[in-house]
């Protein structure tokens, strides 16, 4: 709509707020909003559904499902950790036909994410070099692995050190099409909805946020 929107981080993971460099404590977040300026960032779409931070399918969808179960009993980051462990025990993969900006290839994968921000699921740096205003989606594909393989790769993904891993394919694209051998539910900014086949598209400069000026802007 062009109307500036302020972000007050109050979720479990606050991944978008962190990608935007916002403070997550209430007083700091309010301070950020009071000195904020309208700033355009990219949005994205999965078929007809808008998302801002990240969307995808596979392992992270299972983590969300399992995390929601544990949130009923626990607070903080513990539900995420338990959700990851449960998803690892029930590890799944699928065969995908992927088209990125007109180039088609196939992968057996346990996770595919199209990211506008850098992180998801409470701090996992799936797309460590993503930028919210570069007009591109950062695509992270984790290839088919067993449980032990995931345990070896997961720490590097959490830290954003996975870009050169042979088990990961990482690319940038304006449009990404996913087709799979079965319907796979999508993770859309932490909410579950829709399913494959899906086309992800970047929407450059589509969202105006109220963001505090960077330190160099005040120099």
PDB file of C-alpha atoms in Angstrom, residues 1-3 38-44 51-52 116 131-136 201-209:
ATOM      1  CA  UNK A   1       0.000   0.000   0.000  1.00  0.00           C
ATOM      2  CA  UNK A   2       2.978   2.307   0.426  1.00  0.00           C
ATOM      3  CA  UNK A   3       1.995   3.068   4.032  1.00  0.00           C
ATOM      4  CA  UNK A  38      10.600   5.182   5.994  1.00  0.00           C
ATOM      5  CA  UNK A  39      12.789   2.659   4.147  1.00  0.00           C
ATOM      6  CA  UNK A  40      11.816   0.452   1.199  1.00  0.00           C
ATOM      7  CA  UNK A  41      12.659  -3.245   1.356  1.00  0.00           C
ATOM      8  CA  UNK A  42      11.746  -6.186  -0.860  1.00  0.00           C
ATOM      9  CA  UNK A  43       8.830  -8.495  -0.230  1.00  0.00           C
ATOM     10  CA  UNK A  44       8.173 -11.827  -1.953  1.00  0.00           C
ATOM     11  CA  UNK A  51       5.908 -13.281   2.687  1.00  0.00           C
ATOM     12  CA  UNK A  52       8.674 -11.020   3.924  1.00  0.00           C
ATOM     13  CA  UNK A 116      14.654 -12.478   1.621  1.00  0.00           C
ATOM     14  CA  UNK A 131      19.967  -8.648   1.624  1.00  0.00           C
ATOM     15  CA  UNK A 132      16.465  -7.295   2.101  1.00  0.00           C
ATOM     16  CA  UNK A 133      16.773  -4.739  -0.695  1.00  0.00           C
ATOM     17  CA  UNK A 134      18.814  -6.404  -3.458  1.00  0.00           C
ATOM     18  CA  UNK A 135      15.882  -7.541  -5.618  1.00  0.00           C
ATOM     19  CA  UNK A 136      16.875 -11.204  -5.285  1.00  0.00           C
ATOM     20  CA  UNK A 201       8.915 -14.372  -6.790  1.00  0.00           C
ATOM     21  CA  UNK A 202      10.766 -11.372  -5.400  1.00  0.00           C
ATOM     22  CA  UNK A 203       8.803  -8.110  -5.216  1.00  0.00           C
ATOM     23  CA  UNK A 204      11.488  -5.389  -5.252  1.00  0.00           C
ATOM     24  CA  UNK A 205      10.894  -2.443  -2.945  1.00  0.00           C
ATOM     25  CA  UNK A 206       7.304  -3.517  -2.276  1.00  0.00           C
ATOM     26  CA  UNK A 207       7.258  -2.819   1.462  1.00  0.00           C
ATOM     27  CA  UNK A 208       7.977   0.420   3.299  1.00  0.00           C
ATOM     28  CA  UNK A 209       9.191  -0.096   6.868  1.00  0.00           C
TER      29      UNK A 209
END
